[in-house]
Amino acid sequence: MDQIAFAPPADDPALSELRREVRAFLAETIGSHRPGQRIRSWMGNDAAFSRACGAAGYLGMTFPARYGGHGRTAMERYVVSEEMLAAGAPVGLHWIADRQSGPLLLQYGTEAQRQEILPKVAAGECYFCIGMSEPDSGSDLAAARTRAEPVEGGFVINGTKVWTTNAHLAHYMILFCKTEAASDDRHGGASQLLIDLATPGITISPIHNMAGAHEFNEVSFRDVHVPAGALIGTRGGGWAQVMGELAFERSGPERFLSTFAVLTELIHAAAADPSREAKVAIGRLTAHLVTLRRMSRSVAGLLQAGENPSLQATIVKDLGAVFEQDLPEIARLLVPRGGRGDGQGQGDYQAVLDYAVLHAPSFSLRGGTREILRGIIARGLGLR
């Protein structure tokens, strides 16, 4: 069990000052947003807000200055992310690039890739999507069938990715694909490629969710030629690289703050005359939220220490998805739609509850399905 310890991150008084700075920035930029806008949070898109974050130094925080970054720590970045999500800031456009694609290029990318792309990420002007899940195999990356055939001067790619968030808005994709001959090693023979989504042969088709929103996409590659310089890291070493990348994706505060506005509006709705059931339920939800935050901050501390906490991150992702999917249902049972008396407050509560109920099923799709995550956890516990 020692291998999945969640060590407490060290306290740093400077983080409190940074937190105050971010709150002042958010009050100035999105202070007028209603709860119905804030619930969109990291699925909300606002190019002007992304550029404002870049100008304020809140993107590329951990990048070195020579790549447009600010040389700050993972814990400082965590504080900024947490404040952005708790406030419901529209961070969707730059979120993936800043959270994981930029750090991946910083660790494994070529110098040309870093110089070309990282300054644009830090400025909030370059967006990424992730090409991992596929039809028939879902988020089981070991079963990926998209193939980049090595040819003289580069690769030719054929295959299909699915559930690709914001591919229709992104400039680049980090593609996980097979580049080597098939073998008995399910995790072998994979590589990661940097894909300019304007490359001929790429087709991006929308997948509308049950709320009618266009967030997911299917991305097809048909004889897509990319140069040898598109390779990220080591050819055939993609599995180890992507596991490290997923530690960034699965552990952050977005894994338990997507429905935070529902909790705050539920508390407002129940405050006038709270039932015993409401007190118990809200107390339990708050305890779960505090525990998840503690675990997530621990992962940020491990990342800052240069470790690869992919197993801890997977646990945070799985427990966070359960929390985020339970919260709207608990709220709906405690305070049904229309159950609050005042006009504006009733509208705010209904707006966040409606959004959360319709989007909650996707929380256990993004970042890996529940079945895949629990398989990883079982292997970490030595159970399979």
Coordinates of C-alpha atoms in Angstrom, one line a residue:
M1 CA 0.0 0.0 0.0
D2 CA 3.0 2.3 0.4
Q3 CA 3.1 2.8 -3.4
I4 CA -0.2 4.6 -3.4
A5 CA 0.4 6.9 -0.4
F6 CA -1.0 10.4 -0.6
A7 CA 1.7 12.5 1.1
P8 CA 0.6 16.0 2.2
P9 CA 2.1 18.8 0.1
A10 CA 4.3 21.2 2.0
D11 CA 2.6 24.5 3.2
D12 CA 3.8 27.6 1.5
P13 CA 2.6 31.0 2.8
A14 CA 3.3 32.5 -0.6
L15 CA 0.4 30.5 -2.1
S16 CA -2.1 32.5 -0.1
E17 CA -1.0 35.7 -1.6
L18 CA -1.2 34.2 -5.1
R19 CA -4.7 33.0 -4.3
R20 CA -5.7 36.6 -3.5
E21 CA -4.2 37.8 -6.7
V22 CA -6.1 35.3 -8.8
R23 CA -9.4 36.1 -7.0
A24 CA -8.9 39.8 -7.8
F25 CA -8.2 38.9 -11.5
L26 CA -11.4 36.8 -11.6
A27 CA -13.5 39.5 -10.0
E28 CA -12.4 41.9 -12.7
T29 CA -12.8 39.6 -15.7
I30 CA -15.8 37.4 -14.9
G31 CA -17.3 39.0 -11.8
S32 CA -20.6 39.6 -13.6
H33 CA -21.1 36.0 -14.7
R34 CA -24.2 34.2 -13.3
P35 CA -24.1 30.6 -12.0
G36 CA -25.6 29.4 -15.3
Q37 CA -22.4 30.6 -17.0
R38 CA -20.1 29.5 -14.2
I39 CA -21.2 25.9 -14.3
R40 CA -19.6 25.5 -17.7
S41 CA -16.2 26.2 -16.2
W42 CA -13.6 24.1 -18.0
M43 CA -16.0 23.3 -20.8
G44 CA -16.7 27.0 -21.3
N45 CA -14.8 28.7 -24.2
D46 CA -13.8 32.3 -24.4
A47 CA -10.8 33.3 -26.5
A48 CA -10.5 36.8 -24.9
F49 CA -10.4 35.3 -21.4
S50 CA -7.7 32.8 -22.5
R51 CA -5.6 35.6 -23.8
A52 CA -6.2 37.6 -20.6
C53 CA -5.0 34.6 -18.6
G54 CA -1.8 34.5 -20.7
A55 CA -1.2 38.2 -20.3
A56 CA -1.6 37.9 -16.5
G57 CA 1.0 35.1 -16.4
Y58 CA -1.5 32.3 -15.4
L59 CA -0.7 30.1 -18.4
G60 CA 2.6 28.2 -18.9
M61 CA 3.3 28.9 -15.3
T62 CA 5.8 26.0 -14.9
F63 CA 7.5 26.6 -18.3
P64 CA 10.9 28.1 -18.3
A65 CA 11.1 31.8 -19.3
R66 CA 12.9 31.0 -22.6
Y67 CA 9.7 29.3 -23.8
G68 CA 7.4 32.1 -22.7
G69 CA 6.7 30.6 -19.2
H70 CA 7.2 31.9 -15.7
G71 CA 9.3 29.3 -13.9
R72 CA 6.7 28.8 -11.2
T73 CA 5.9 25.6 -9.2
A74 CA 3.3 22.9 -9.8
M75 CA 1.7 23.9 -6.5
E76 CA 1.4 27.6 -7.7
R77 CA -0.2 26.4 -10.9
Y78 CA -2.5 24.2 -8.8
V79 CA -3.7 27.2 -6.8
V80 CA -4.5 29.2 -10.0
S81 CA -6.3 26.2 -11.5
E82 CA -8.4 25.7 -8.4
E83 CA -9.4 29.3 -8.1
M84 CA -10.3 29.4 -11.8
L85 CA -12.5 26.3 -11.6
A86 CA -14.1 27.3 -8.2
A87 CA -15.1 30.6 -9.8
G88 CA -16.4 28.9 -13.0
A89 CA -14.0 30.6 -15.3
P90 CA -14.3 29.8 -19.0
V91 CA -10.9 28.0 -19.4
G92 CA -11.9 25.4 -21.9
L93 CA -10.0 26.6 -24.9
H94 CA -6.6 26.7 -23.3
W95 CA -7.2 24.0 -20.6
I96 CA -5.7 20.9 -22.3
A97 CA -2.7 22.8 -23.8
D98 CA -1.8 24.3 -20.5
R99 CA -2.6 21.3 -18.3
Q100 CA -0.9 18.5 -20.2
S101 CA 0.2 19.0 -23.8
G102 CA 2.6 21.9 -23.0
P103 CA 4.2 19.9 -20.1
L104 CA 4.5 16.8 -22.4
L105 CA 6.3 18.8 -25.0
L106 CA 8.5 20.4 -22.4
Q107 CA 9.5 16.9 -21.1
Y108 CA 9.7 14.9 -24.4
G109 CA 9.4 17.4 -27.3
T110 CA 12.1 18.4 -29.6
E111 CA 13.7 21.9 -29.2
A112 CA 12.0 23.0 -32.4
Q113 CA 8.6 21.9 -31.1
R114 CA 9.1 23.7 -27.8
Q115 CA 10.3 27.0 -29.4
E116 CA 7.4 26.9 -31.9
I117 CA 4.5 26.0 -29.6
L118 CA 5.1 26.7 -25.9
P119 CA 5.2 30.5 -26.2
K120 CA 1.8 30.4 -27.9
V121 CA 0.4 28.1 -25.2
A122 CA 1.7 30.5 -22.5
A123 CA 0.0 33.4 -24.4
G124 CA -3.3 31.7 -24.5
E125 CA -3.3 31.6 -28.3
C126 CA -2.7 27.9 -29.0
Y127 CA -5.2 25.1 -28.2
F128 CA -4.8 21.3 -28.1
C129 CA -6.9 18.2 -28.1
I130 CA -5.9 14.6 -27.2
G131 CA -6.1 11.7 -29.7
M132 CA -6.3 8.7 -27.4
S133 CA -9.8 6.9 -27.4
E134 CA -10.9 4.9 -30.4
P135 CA -14.1 3.3 -31.7
D136 CA -14.5 -0.3 -30.4
S137 CA -11.7 0.0 -27.8
G138 CA -12.7 3.2 -26.0
S139 CA -10.0 4.5 -23.6
D140 CA -8.2 1.1 -23.6
L141 CA -5.0 2.6 -25.1
A142 CA -3.3 -0.8 -25.3
A143 CA -6.0 -1.7 -27.9
A144 CA -5.4 1.4 -30.1
R145 CA -5.4 0.6 -33.8
T146 CA -4.6 3.9 -35.3
R147 CA -1.3 3.4 -37.1
A148 CA 1.5 5.8 -38.2
E149 CA 3.5 3.9 -40.8
P150 CA 7.2 5.0 -40.9
V151 CA 8.1 6.2 -44.4
E152 CA 11.0 8.2 -45.8
G153 CA 11.0 11.6 -44.1
G154 CA 8.1 11.0 -41.8
F155 CA 4.9 8.9 -41.2
V156 CA 1.6 8.1 -43.0
I157 CA -1.3 7.9 -40.5
N158 CA -4.5 6.0 -40.9
G159 CA -7.2 5.4 -38.2
T160 CA -9.9 7.1 -36.2
K161 CA -10.1 8.8 -32.8
V162 CA -13.3 9.4 -30.9
W163 CA -14.7 11.4 -28.0
T164 CA -12.0 14.0 -28.8
T165 CA -12.9 17.1 -26.8
N166 CA -12.7 20.4 -28.7
A167 CA -10.9 18.9 -31.7
H168 CA -13.0 21.3 -33.8
L169 CA -11.5 24.3 -32.0
A170 CA -7.9 23.1 -31.4
H171 CA -4.8 23.9 -33.5
Y172 CA -2.9 20.7 -32.6
M173 CA -3.5 17.1 -31.4
I174 CA -1.2 14.9 -29.4
L175 CA -1.8 11.6 -31.3
F176 CA -1.3 8.2 -29.6
C177 CA -0.7 5.6 -32.3
K178 CA 1.1 2.4 -33.2
T179 CA 4.3 2.9 -35.2
E180 CA 6.0 -0.5 -34.7
A181 CA 5.3 -4.1 -35.8
A182 CA 2.7 -6.0 -33.8
S183 CA 4.1 -8.1 -30.9
D184 CA 2.9 -9.9 -27.7
D185 CA 3.6 -6.7 -25.7
R186 CA 0.2 -4.9 -25.7
H187 CA 1.9 -1.8 -24.4
G188 CA 4.8 -1.8 -26.9
G189 CA 5.1 -0.3 -30.3
A190 CA 3.3 2.9 -29.6
S191 CA 4.4 6.5 -30.2
Q192 CA 3.1 10.0 -29.8
L193 CA 3.0 12.5 -32.7
L194 CA 2.4 16.2 -32.8
I195 CA -0.4 16.8 -35.3
D196 CA -1.2 20.1 -37.0
L197 CA -5.0 19.7 -37.4
A198 CA -4.9 21.7 -40.6
T199 CA -2.9 18.8 -42.3
P200 CA -4.7 17.4 -45.4
G201 CA -6.5 14.1 -44.9
I202 CA -7.9 14.9 -41.4
T203 CA -11.7 14.9 -41.0
I204 CA -13.3 16.2 -37.8
S205 CA -16.9 15.3 -37.3
P206 CA -19.1 16.5 -34.4
I207 CA -20.6 14.2 -31.7
H208 CA -23.4 16.0 -29.9
N209 CA -24.0 15.1 -26.3
M210 CA -27.4 14.6 -24.7
A211 CA -27.6 18.3 -24.0
G212 CA -27.2 19.0 -27.7
A213 CA -23.8 20.6 -27.1
H214 CA -20.9 20.1 -29.5
E215 CA -17.8 19.2 -27.3
F216 CA -16.8 15.8 -28.5
N217 CA -15.7 14.8 -32.0
E218 CA -14.6 11.9 -34.1
V219 CA -11.3 12.6 -35.9
S220 CA -10.4 10.4 -38.9
F221 CA -7.0 10.1 -40.5
R222 CA -6.8 8.9 -44.1
D223 CA -3.3 8.7 -45.6
V224 CA -2.2 11.7 -43.6
H225 CA 1.5 12.6 -44.2
V226 CA 3.4 14.2 -41.3
P227 CA 7.2 14.9 -41.1
A228 CA 9.6 13.0 -39.0
G229 CA 9.9 16.1 -36.8
A230 CA 6.3 15.4 -35.6
L231 CA 7.6 12.5 -33.3
I232 CA 7.4 13.4 -29.6
G233 CA 10.0 11.6 -27.5
T234 CA 11.1 8.1 -28.4
R235 CA 9.7 6.1 -31.3
G236 CA 8.0 3.0 -29.6
G237 CA 8.2 4.6 -26.2
G238 CA 4.7 6.1 -26.3
W239 CA 3.2 4.0 -23.6
A240 CA 5.5 5.2 -20.8
Q241 CA 5.1 8.8 -22.1
V242 CA 1.3 8.7 -22.2
M243 CA 1.1 7.2 -18.7
G244 CA 3.1 10.2 -17.3
E245 CA 0.9 12.6 -19.3
L246 CA -2.2 11.1 -17.8
A247 CA -1.0 12.0 -14.3
F248 CA -1.5 15.7 -15.4
E249 CA -4.9 14.9 -16.9
R250 CA -6.5 12.8 -14.1
S251 CA -5.6 14.5 -10.9
G252 CA -6.4 18.2 -11.1
P253 CA -9.2 20.0 -9.4
E254 CA -11.3 19.7 -12.6
R255 CA -12.0 16.1 -11.4
F256 CA -14.1 17.3 -8.5
L257 CA -15.0 20.9 -9.2
S258 CA -17.0 20.5 -12.5
T259 CA -20.3 20.6 -10.5
F260 CA -19.1 22.9 -7.7
A261 CA -21.7 25.5 -8.7
V262 CA -24.4 22.9 -8.0
L263 CA -23.2 22.5 -4.4
T264 CA -23.0 26.2 -3.8
E265 CA -26.5 26.8 -5.3
L266 CA -27.9 23.8 -3.4
I267 CA -26.6 25.4 -0.1
H268 CA -28.2 28.7 -1.0
A269 CA -31.5 26.9 -2.0
A270 CA -31.6 24.9 1.3
A271 CA -30.3 27.7 3.6
A272 CA -33.7 29.3 4.5
D273 CA -35.2 26.1 6.0
P274 CA -32.8 23.2 5.9
S275 CA -34.2 19.8 6.6
R276 CA -32.2 17.2 8.6
E277 CA -31.7 15.3 5.4
A278 CA -30.3 18.3 3.7
K279 CA -27.9 19.0 6.5
V280 CA -26.6 15.4 6.5
A281 CA -26.3 15.3 2.7
I282 CA -24.5 18.6 2.4
G283 CA -22.2 17.8 5.3
R284 CA -21.3 14.5 3.6
L285 CA -20.8 16.1 0.2
T286 CA -18.5 18.7 1.8
A287 CA -16.5 16.0 3.5
H288 CA -16.0 14.1 0.2
L289 CA -15.0 17.4 -1.5
V290 CA -12.4 18.2 1.1
T291 CA -11.0 14.7 0.9
L292 CA -10.7 14.8 -2.9
R293 CA -9.0 18.2 -2.7
R294 CA -6.5 16.8 -0.2
M295 CA -5.7 13.9 -2.5
S296 CA -5.5 16.1 -5.6
R297 CA -3.1 18.5 -3.9
S298 CA -1.0 15.6 -2.8
V299 CA -0.6 14.6 -6.5
A300 CA 0.4 18.1 -7.4
G301 CA 3.0 17.9 -4.7
L302 CA 4.3 14.6 -6.2
L303 CA 4.4 16.2 -9.7
Q304 CA 6.4 19.1 -8.3
A305 CA 8.9 16.7 -6.7
G306 CA 9.4 15.2 -10.2
E307 CA 7.6 11.9 -9.5
N308 CA 5.1 10.1 -11.7
P309 CA 2.0 9.7 -9.6
S310 CA -0.1 8.1 -12.4
L311 CA -1.7 5.6 -10.0
Q312 CA -2.7 8.2 -7.4
A313 CA -4.0 10.4 -10.2
T314 CA -6.2 7.5 -11.5
I315 CA -7.7 7.1 -8.0
V316 CA -8.5 10.8 -7.8
K317 CA -10.1 10.7 -11.3
D318 CA -12.3 7.7 -10.4
L319 CA -13.5 8.9 -7.0
G320 CA -13.9 12.4 -8.4
A321 CA -16.2 11.2 -11.3
V322 CA -18.4 9.3 -8.7
F323 CA -18.7 12.5 -6.6
E324 CA -19.5 14.7 -9.6
Q325 CA -22.1 12.3 -10.9
D326 CA -23.8 11.8 -7.5
L327 CA -23.9 15.5 -6.6
P328 CA -26.6 16.6 -9.1
E329 CA -28.8 13.6 -8.3
I330 CA -28.6 14.3 -4.5
A331 CA -29.3 18.0 -5.1
R332 CA -32.4 17.1 -7.3
L333 CA -33.8 14.9 -4.6
L334 CA -33.2 17.5 -1.8
V335 CA -34.4 20.6 -3.7
P336 CA -36.4 19.7 -6.8
R337 CA -36.5 22.1 -9.7
G338 CA -38.8 25.0 -8.8
G339 CA -38.3 24.3 -5.1
R340 CA -36.8 27.7 -4.3
G341 CA -39.0 30.7 -3.7
D342 CA -37.2 33.8 -5.0
G343 CA -37.1 34.5 -8.7
Q344 CA -33.4 35.0 -9.6
G345 CA -32.2 32.4 -7.1
Q346 CA -34.6 29.8 -8.4
G347 CA -33.4 30.5 -12.0
D348 CA -29.7 30.1 -11.0
Y349 CA -30.4 26.8 -9.1
Q350 CA -32.4 25.4 -12.0
A351 CA -29.8 26.5 -14.6
V352 CA -26.9 24.8 -12.8
L353 CA -28.9 21.7 -12.0
D354 CA -30.2 21.3 -15.6
Y355 CA -26.7 21.6 -17.0
A356 CA -25.1 19.2 -14.5
V357 CA -27.8 16.5 -14.9
L358 CA -27.4 16.5 -18.7
H359 CA -23.6 16.6 -18.6
A360 CA -22.9 14.3 -15.6
P361 CA -22.8 11.0 -17.7
S362 CA -19.8 12.4 -19.6
F363 CA -17.7 12.8 -16.4
S364 CA -16.9 9.1 -16.4
L365 CA -15.9 9.2 -20.1
R366 CA -13.5 12.1 -20.0
G367 CA -9.9 11.1 -19.0
G368 CA -10.6 7.4 -19.1
T369 CA -13.7 5.3 -18.5
R370 CA -14.5 3.9 -15.1
E371 CA -13.7 0.3 -16.2
I372 CA -10.3 1.2 -17.5
L373 CA -9.4 3.3 -14.4
R374 CA -10.4 0.5 -12.0
G375 CA -8.3 -1.9 -14.0
I376 CA -5.3 0.4 -13.6
I377 CA -6.0 0.7 -9.9
A378 CA -6.4 -3.1 -9.5
R379 CA -3.0 -3.6 -11.2
G380 CA -1.5 -1.0 -8.8
L381 CA -2.8 -3.0 -5.9
G382 CA -1.4 -6.2 -7.3
L383 CA -4.9 -7.7 -7.8
R384 CA -4.5 -8.5 -11.6

